[in-house]
XYZ file of N, CA and C in Angstrom:
615
model
N -15.595 -7.999 -6.892
C -14.822 -7.514 -8.029
C -14.907 -5.991 -8.094
N -13.850 -5.373 -8.651
C -13.873 -3.931 -8.797
C -14.836 -3.539 -9.905
N -15.404 -2.344 -9.770
C -16.288 -1.822 -10.790
C -15.653 -0.583 -11.395
N -15.721 -0.460 -12.709
C -15.081 0.643 -13.396
C -16.118 1.638 -13.889
N -15.743 2.916 -13.865
C -16.542 3.954 -14.467
C -15.908 4.225 -15.826
N -16.580 3.868 -16.943
C -15.931 3.787 -18.253
C -15.690 5.137 -18.910
N -14.660 5.846 -18.478
C -14.254 7.089 -19.133
C -12.808 7.358 -18.767
N -11.984 7.615 -19.759
C -10.582 7.912 -19.499
C -10.464 9.325 -18.934
N -9.795 9.449 -17.798
C -9.641 10.752 -17.172
C -8.189 10.923 -16.735
N -7.800 12.167 -16.483
C -6.490 12.458 -15.935
C -6.543 12.385 -14.421
N -5.380 12.451 -13.790
C -5.340 12.427 -12.329
C -6.111 13.603 -11.745
N -5.905 14.801 -12.278
C -6.599 15.973 -11.737
C -8.105 15.874 -11.939
N -8.539 15.319 -13.057
C -9.980 15.113 -13.262
C -10.527 14.098 -12.257
N -9.729 13.089 -11.959
C -10.119 12.086 -10.960
C -10.300 12.730 -9.588
N -9.347 13.570 -9.191
C -9.441 14.233 -7.882
C -10.639 15.169 -7.838
N -10.882 15.908 -8.927
C -12.034 16.810 -8.967
C -13.354 16.028 -8.920
N -13.352 14.846 -9.519
C -14.561 14.013 -9.546
C -14.832 13.330 -8.214
N -13.793 13.012 -7.460
C -13.923 12.150 -6.283
C -14.981 12.710 -5.326
N -16.050 11.963 -5.074
C -17.133 12.484 -4.222
C -16.701 12.634 -2.765
N -17.049 13.768 -2.166
C -16.733 13.992 -0.766
C -17.582 13.082 0.127
N -16.973 12.631 1.210
C -17.654 11.795 2.199
C -18.263 10.545 1.567
N -17.576 10.012 0.558
C -18.067 8.800 -0.090
C -17.856 7.592 0.816
N -18.813 6.670 0.803
C -18.646 5.442 1.568
C -17.795 4.426 0.808
N -17.454 4.751 -0.426
C -16.626 3.875 -1.244
C -15.251 4.502 -1.456
N -14.261 3.667 -1.735
C -12.927 4.123 -2.098
C -12.732 3.913 -3.593
N -12.011 4.842 -4.191
C -11.765 4.766 -5.622
C -10.273 4.950 -5.892
N -9.818 4.350 -6.990
C -8.470 4.579 -7.490
C -8.559 4.839 -8.986
N -7.498 5.408 -9.509
C -7.412 5.663 -10.948
C -6.374 4.718 -11.524
N -6.806 3.839 -12.421
C -5.921 2.858 -13.039
C -5.887 3.087 -14.546
N -4.762 3.591 -15.038
C -4.591 3.826 -16.480
C -5.742 4.635 -17.073
N -6.124 5.692 -16.356
C -7.148 6.595 -16.859
C -8.575 6.177 -16.564
N -8.758 5.039 -15.902
C -10.098 4.533 -15.599
C -10.329 4.596 -14.092
N -11.430 5.220 -13.676
C -11.786 5.282 -12.267
C -12.357 3.934 -11.851
N -11.768 3.360 -10.799
C -12.152 2.016 -10.357
C -12.651 2.086 -8.915
N -13.847 1.546 -8.694
C -14.361 1.426 -7.337
C -13.713 0.221 -6.682
N -13.052 0.437 -5.549
C -12.322 -0.634 -4.893
C -13.271 -1.542 -4.118
N -12.929 -2.826 -4.022
C -13.807 -3.740 -3.289
C -13.957 -3.318 -1.841
N -15.159 -3.509 -1.315
C -15.387 -3.240 0.110
C -14.551 -4.221 0.916
N -13.698 -3.743 1.839
C -12.847 -4.672 2.578
C -13.661 -5.594 3.466
N -13.201 -6.835 3.564
C -13.831 -7.780 4.483
C -13.475 -7.407 5.915
N -14.146 -8.044 6.852
C -13.822 -7.795 8.254
C -12.385 -8.156 8.577
N -11.900 -9.288 8.057
C -10.521 -9.701 8.306
C -9.537 -8.691 7.716
N -9.824 -8.219 6.511
C -8.971 -7.227 5.856
C -8.877 -5.972 6.723
N -10.006 -5.500 7.218
C -10.025 -4.295 8.041
C -9.297 -4.514 9.368
N -9.513 -5.684 9.973
C -8.857 -5.981 11.249
C -7.348 -6.041 11.074
N -6.899 -6.676 9.994
C -5.471 -6.777 9.730
C -4.868 -5.400 9.476
N -5.583 -4.556 8.721
C -5.090 -3.206 8.478
C -4.940 -2.412 9.760
N -5.928 -2.518 10.657
C -5.833 -1.822 11.933
C -4.694 -2.341 12.785
N -4.496 -3.648 12.787
C -3.414 -4.259 13.561
C -2.049 -3.794 13.047
N -1.853 -3.814 11.729
C -0.572 -3.384 11.158
C -0.312 -1.903 11.401
N -1.360 -1.080 11.279
C -1.194 0.355 11.553
C -0.742 0.576 12.993
N -1.355 -0.145 13.925
C -0.981 -0.025 15.331
C 0.475 -0.431 15.545
N 0.866 -1.581 14.993
C 2.233 -2.064 15.173
C 3.253 -1.126 14.527
N 2.900 -0.549 13.400
C 3.814 0.404 12.766
C 3.947 1.672 13.593
N 2.855 2.144 14.169
C 2.935 3.326 15.027
C 3.806 3.057 16.253
N 3.718 1.838 16.805
C 4.579 1.469 17.930
C 6.041 1.473 17.496
N 6.321 0.893 16.318
C 7.700 0.860 15.819
C 8.230 2.269 15.569
N 7.392 3.139 15.014
C 7.786 4.527 14.760
C 8.154 5.220 16.063
N 7.324 5.013 17.091
C 7.592 5.637 18.389
C 8.864 5.074 19.021
N 9.023 3.755 18.962
C 10.191 3.128 19.577
C 11.496 3.529 18.899
N 11.434 3.754 17.600
C 12.631 4.143 16.848
C 12.845 5.653 16.848
N 11.885 6.403 17.370
C 12.015 7.858 17.394
C 11.995 8.482 16.017
N 11.219 7.895 15.109
C 11.172 8.398 13.733
C 10.225 9.588 13.630
N 10.588 10.536 12.790
C 9.744 11.701 12.545
C 8.777 11.375 11.410
N 7.905 10.407 11.672
C 6.984 9.895 10.661
C 5.577 9.817 11.244
N 4.599 9.599 10.373
C 3.230 9.410 10.827
C 2.468 8.565 9.812
N 1.376 7.975 10.289
C 0.493 7.160 9.456
C -0.818 7.930 9.295
N -1.060 8.521 8.133
C -2.301 9.283 7.950
C -3.506 8.357 7.831
N -4.664 8.898 8.111
C -5.889 8.117 7.968
C -6.114 7.735 6.514
N -5.818 8.653 5.617
C -5.987 8.388 4.193
C -5.151 9.361 3.391
N -4.819 8.971 2.174
C -4.169 9.876 1.232
C -4.182 9.219 -0.137
N -3.878 10.007 -1.145
C -3.783 9.512 -2.521
C -2.345 9.677 -2.983
N -1.791 8.611 -3.547
C -0.441 8.647 -4.100
C -0.541 8.783 -5.608
N 0.126 9.810 -6.141
C 0.132 10.034 -7.589
C 1.465 9.555 -8.160
N 1.476 8.472 -8.940
C 2.712 8.060 -9.616
C 3.134 9.087 -10.657
N 4.265 8.841 -11.294
C 4.735 9.758 -12.322
C 3.761 9.810 -13.493
N 3.117 8.691 -13.780
C 2.121 8.676 -14.856
C 0.909 9.499 -14.443
N 0.387 10.295 -15.363
C -0.713 11.200 -15.018
C -2.060 10.486 -14.995
N -2.085 9.220 -15.402
C -3.372 8.545 -15.523
C -3.639 7.540 -14.405
N -2.886 7.634 -13.303
C -3.104 6.711 -12.194
C -3.035 7.439 -10.857
N -3.700 6.864 -9.867
C -3.666 7.390 -8.505
C -4.168 6.323 -7.556
N -3.457 6.106 -6.457
C -3.754 4.992 -5.555
C -3.999 5.466 -4.130
N -4.862 4.737 -3.427
C -5.082 4.949 -1.994
C -4.558 3.712 -1.263
N -3.333 3.747 -0.765
C -2.780 2.562 -0.102
C -3.585 2.182 1.137
N -3.539 0.885 1.470
C -4.166 0.449 2.707
C -3.505 1.127 3.906
N -2.167 1.217 3.866
C -1.405 1.905 4.912
C -0.246 2.623 4.242
N 0.049 3.822 4.710
C 1.215 4.542 4.218
C 1.884 5.242 5.407
N 3.199 5.200 5.438
C 3.974 5.903 6.461
C 4.694 7.046 5.769
N 4.458 8.257 6.250
C 5.012 9.457 5.614
C 6.075 10.101 6.486
N 7.083 10.640 5.850
C 8.134 11.392 6.515
C 7.622 12.811 6.752
N 7.506 13.185 8.007
C 6.885 14.464 8.343
C 7.636 15.654 7.739
N 8.953 15.599 7.751
C 9.744 16.705 7.222
C 9.607 16.805 5.704
N 9.647 15.652 5.014
C 9.560 15.665 3.554
C 8.182 16.094 3.073
N 7.146 15.721 3.813
C 5.784 16.078 3.410
C 5.591 17.591 3.373
N 6.377 18.312 4.151
C 6.282 19.776 4.136
C 6.576 20.348 2.751
N 7.262 19.578 1.899
C 7.584 20.029 0.542
C 6.562 19.572 -0.495
N 5.537 18.868 -0.048
C 4.489 18.404 -0.963
C 3.474 19.524 -1.184
N 3.380 20.003 -2.418
C 2.539 21.162 -2.703
C 1.044 20.869 -2.569
N 0.643 19.603 -2.656
C -0.782 19.275 -2.637
C -1.213 18.560 -1.360
N -0.294 18.434 -0.407
C -0.633 17.671 0.785
C -1.626 18.402 1.689
N -1.363 19.641 2.019
C -2.144 20.321 3.051
C -3.614 20.479 2.661
N -3.902 20.650 1.383
C -5.288 20.882 0.971
C -5.962 19.637 0.407
N -5.163 18.699 -0.155
C -5.773 17.579 -0.866
C -5.309 16.205 -0.395
N -4.376 16.135 0.539
C -3.832 14.855 1.016
C -3.270 14.021 -0.129
N -2.581 14.701 -1.042
C -1.991 14.035 -2.207
C -0.475 14.001 -2.055
N 0.101 12.827 -2.316
C 1.551 12.634 -2.285
C 2.048 12.422 -3.708
N 3.037 13.216 -4.115
C 3.555 13.124 -5.479
C 5.029 12.746 -5.531
N 5.726 12.750 -4.381
C 7.158 12.494 -4.359
C 7.459 11.234 -3.543
N 8.210 10.339 -4.145
C 8.578 9.127 -3.436
C 9.378 9.388 -2.176
N 10.097 10.503 -2.146
C 10.922 10.831 -0.981
C 10.084 11.121 0.261
N 8.796 11.374 0.085
C 7.911 11.631 1.219
C 7.459 10.351 1.908
N 7.681 9.216 1.257
C 7.104 7.948 1.713
C 8.189 7.055 2.305
N 7.976 6.626 3.539
C 8.888 5.664 4.166
C 8.438 4.226 3.933
N 7.127 4.038 3.741
C 6.594 2.690 3.548
C 5.177 2.764 3.002
N 4.868 1.846 2.080
C 3.490 1.615 1.652
C 3.173 0.148 1.901
N 1.966 -0.100 2.415
C 1.498 -1.462 2.662
C 0.200 -1.676 1.890
N 0.167 -2.747 1.114
C -1.068 -3.156 0.461
C -1.442 -4.542 0.985
N -2.694 -4.683 1.423
C -3.225 -5.958 1.885
C -3.991 -6.574 0.722
N -3.581 -7.751 0.316
C -4.076 -8.340 -0.926
C -5.528 -8.783 -0.789
N -6.315 -8.448 -1.823
C -7.673 -8.969 -1.951
C -7.798 -9.565 -3.351
N -8.999 -9.631 -3.881
C -9.202 -10.315 -5.156
C -8.463 -9.654 -6.322
N -8.169 -8.367 -6.219
C -7.464 -7.666 -7.297
C -5.952 -7.705 -7.057
N -5.415 -8.896 -6.784
C -4.005 -9.045 -6.407
C -3.057 -8.613 -7.502
N -3.476 -8.684 -8.748
C -2.583 -8.290 -9.848
C -2.176 -6.834 -9.738
N -3.082 -5.980 -9.256
C -2.751 -4.562 -9.090
C -1.587 -4.392 -8.123
N -1.596 -5.155 -7.024
C -0.563 -5.008 -6.000
C 0.786 -5.525 -6.482
N 0.793 -6.699 -7.103
C 2.051 -7.341 -7.492
C 2.617 -6.791 -8.809
N 1.759 -6.412 -9.730
C 2.219 -5.927 -11.029
C 2.296 -4.395 -11.066
N 1.118 -3.777 -11.115
C 1.026 -2.355 -11.429
C 1.615 -1.472 -10.343
N 1.168 -1.655 -9.112
C 1.602 -0.763 -8.042
C 3.072 -0.952 -7.720
N 3.548 -2.188 -7.728
C 4.971 -2.415 -7.469
C 5.825 -1.663 -8.468
N 5.440 -1.680 -9.744
C 6.198 -0.956 -10.765
C 6.151 0.541 -10.579
N 4.971 1.069 -10.258
C 4.841 2.515 -10.070
C 5.574 2.984 -8.809
N 5.464 2.230 -7.724
C 6.150 2.618 -6.493
C 7.665 2.548 -6.662
N 8.127 1.553 -7.402
C 9.558 1.452 -7.685
C 10.037 2.656 -8.496
N 9.279 3.014 -9.532
C 9.646 4.150 -10.375
C 9.661 5.451 -9.574
N 8.764 5.596 -8.608
C 8.729 6.798 -7.777
C 9.889 6.858 -6.795
N 10.561 5.728 -6.584
C 11.663 5.698 -5.627
C 11.198 5.505 -4.196
N 10.041 4.878 -3.999
C 9.549 4.592 -2.643
C 10.402 3.475 -2.066
N 11.026 3.732 -0.916
C 12.108 2.879 -0.444
C 11.637 1.507 0.033
N 10.381 1.394 0.479
C 9.938 0.101 0.989
C 8.443 -0.076 0.724
N 8.092 -1.291 0.324
C 6.711 -1.622 -0.047
C 6.425 -3.033 0.450
N 5.365 -3.159 1.262
C 4.975 -4.475 1.778
C 3.700 -4.932 1.080
N 3.698 -6.194 0.652
C 2.478 -6.827 0.146
C 2.105 -7.927 1.130
N 0.971 -7.749 1.790
C 0.538 -8.674 2.836
C -0.558 -9.564 2.249
N -0.158 -10.748 1.810
C -1.058 -11.674 1.132
C -1.507 -12.740 2.133
N -2.414 -12.335 3.038
C -2.770 -13.190 4.177
C -3.634 -14.377 3.796
N -4.218 -14.355 2.583
C -5.022 -15.481 2.117
C -4.307 -16.311 1.053
N -3.094 -15.907 0.677
C -2.369 -16.631 -0.365
C -3.069 -16.565 -1.708
N -3.495 -15.366 -2.111
C -4.249 -15.194 -3.350
C -3.362 -14.899 -4.562
N -2.159 -14.421 -4.343
C -1.300 -13.985 -5.448
C -0.920 -15.112 -6.383
N -0.435 -14.731 -7.563
C -0.013 -15.712 -8.544
C 1.149 -16.559 -8.040
N 1.259 -17.775 -8.567
C 2.309 -18.690 -8.123
C 3.701 -18.147 -8.408
N 3.830 -17.328 -9.433
C 5.139 -16.741 -9.734
C 5.598 -15.799 -8.626
N 4.639 -15.332 -7.823
C 4.963 -14.399 -6.743
C 5.093 -15.082 -5.385
N 4.220 -16.048 -5.088
C 4.214 -16.621 -3.737
C 4.510 -18.114 -3.724
N 4.810 -18.684 -4.894
C 5.212 -20.074 -4.939
C 4.052 -21.041 -5.103
N 4.408 -22.308 -5.228
C 3.445 -23.380 -5.433
C 3.789 -24.542 -4.506
N 2.880 -24.948 -3.620
C 1.493 -24.477 -3.485
C 1.422 -23.084 -2.863
N 0.341 -22.408 -3.170
C 0.159 -21.072 -2.617
C -0.038 -21.139 -1.111
N 0.514 -20.162 -0.416
C 0.273 -20.037 1.012
C 0.428 -18.580 1.415
N -0.125 -18.192 2.557
C -0.003 -16.798 2.992
C 1.448 -16.347 2.996
N 1.694 -15.171 2.418
C 3.062 -14.692 2.217
C 3.137 -13.200 2.504
N 4.163 -12.812 3.223
C 4.442 -11.405 3.532
C 5.674 -11.021 2.716
N 5.484 -10.157 1.719
C 6.572 -9.763 0.826
C 7.061 -8.361 1.165
N 8.370 -8.219 1.336
C 8.987 -6.927 1.621
C 9.844 -6.537 0.423
N 9.409 -5.493 -0.278
C 10.149 -4.961 -1.414
C 10.981 -3.777 -0.921
N 12.285 -3.832 -1.151
C 13.174 -2.758 -0.719
C 13.971 -2.252 -1.912
N 14.079 -0.925 -1.999
C 14.727 -0.297 -3.140
C 16.245 -0.390 -3.003
N 16.884 -1.032 -3.980
C 18.340 -1.178 -4.017
C 18.817 -0.748 -5.401
N 19.610 0.322 -5.445
C 20.106 0.842 -6.727
C 18.968 1.081 -7.717
N 17.875 1.642 -7.209
C 16.765 2.031 -8.070
C 15.808 0.923 -8.452
N 16.045 -0.302 -7.953
C 15.165 -1.417 -8.275
C 14.752 -2.149 -7.002
N 13.537 -2.703 -7.033
C 13.064 -3.450 -5.877
C 13.710 -4.836 -5.818
N 14.155 -5.186 -4.629
C 14.528 -6.554 -4.325
C 13.562 -7.047 -3.262
N 13.073 -8.269 -3.440
C 12.007 -8.764 -2.570
C 12.519 -9.860 -1.646
N 12.099 -9.778 -0.394
C 12.299 -10.842 0.588
C 10.920 -11.302 1.022
N 10.745 -12.621 1.136
C 9.420 -13.144 1.460
C 9.458 -13.952 2.744
N 8.367 -13.852 3.502
C 8.293 -14.457 4.820
C 6.980 -15.221 4.955
N 7.097 -16.448 5.441
C 5.946 -17.311 5.655
C 6.098 -18.006 7.002
N 4.985 -18.468 7.553
C 5.045 -19.234 8.790
C 5.708 -18.472 9.916
N 6.668 -19.097 10.566
C 7.333 -18.508 11.725
C 8.590 -17.721 11.377
N 8.749 -17.384 10.085
C 9.891 -16.558 9.696
C 9.727 -15.143 10.234
N 10.709 -14.606 10.978
C 10.617 -13.207 11.431
C 10.704 -12.251 10.240
N 9.820 -11.286 10.219
C 9.824 -10.290 9.137
C 10.991 -9.341 9.338
N 11.752 -9.132 8.282
C 12.925 -8.266 8.345
C 12.709 -7.051 7.447
N 12.813 -5.882 8.060
C 12.605 -4.622 7.358
C 13.743 -3.674 7.700
N 14.366 -3.108 6.677
C 15.431 -2.136 6.924
C 14.872 -0.861 7.548
N 13.702 -0.441 7.076
C 13.128 0.799 7.580
C 12.529 0.682 8.968
N 12.061 -0.543 9.322
C 11.395 -0.739 10.603
C 11.929 -2.010 11.273
N 13.191 -1.971 11.685
C 13.792 -3.166 12.300
C 13.147 -3.560 13.621
N 12.410 -2.639 14.254
C 11.736 -2.940 15.516
C 10.314 -3.454 15.325
N 9.969 -3.851 14.096
C 8.622 -4.357 13.837
C 8.372 -5.638 14.642
N 9.371 -6.518 14.694
C 9.401 -7.644 15.639
C 8.172 -8.550 15.591
N 7.810 -9.014 14.412
C 6.726 -9.977 14.274
C 7.118 -11.035 13.251
N 6.578 -12.235 13.416
C 6.713 -13.253 12.381
C 5.553 -13.109 11.403
N 5.686 -13.758 10.256
C 4.600 -13.740 9.286
C 3.335 -14.327 9.891
N 3.466 -15.426 10.619
C 2.299 -16.077 11.215
C 1.607 -15.163 12.224
N 2.373 -14.421 12.995
C 1.769 -13.489 13.954
C 0.972 -12.408 13.231
N 1.472 -11.943 12.086
C 0.727 -10.953 11.299
C -0.555 -11.578 10.769
N -0.448 -12.761 10.187
C -1.621 -13.376 9.570
C -2.683 -13.759 10.600
N -2.278 -13.934 11.847
C -3.237 -14.225 12.915
C -3.598 -12.958 13.689
N -3.193 -11.778 13.133
C -3.513 -10.479 13.730
C -3.013 -10.368 15.157
N -1.839 -11.002 15.417
C -1.225 -10.895 16.720
C -1.759 -11.845 17.767
N -2.723 -12.691 17.406
C -3.326 -13.597 18.392
C -2.382 -14.736 18.732
């Protein structure tokens, strides 16, 4: 479970507080600093696999993008800040980010080609809070990789099963397509991703 540090802070106070070289990851949720759960081995393996496949797709498509090791995304609200599991940034747009070069902070949705969150026990953050904030920022594509089928039934159906959700921005609102089993994942931003949901959930094995 996540652990909270009980004090309301602003985004800038959160960044100033964030300990350097910390072995833990933190996010700011509605003014509260939250220690994120330590990822399991499967979570880490899946994140590495997806990062690799996205880098291959970026190269094959000739996109001027990159996957940073880490960064913080600041929504329009001043009381939140997130560290996505994976983020794909537009190299040209990032040049206009005033806080990127010194702080690895992204404040404009136009800088982001894709955000990926791999679901763990705090699934409500991914499906509720972050989806709303990323939509408001105008982030064009957001993947929720629920490899254990932990999300609420309203999101992944009943009975629950592993689900790969692709949220794409259409007229300012997210529309979601969901993929399970041997369904090929379809992405407007990364049409060369070329994997089924099952291949992702099995880490390509």
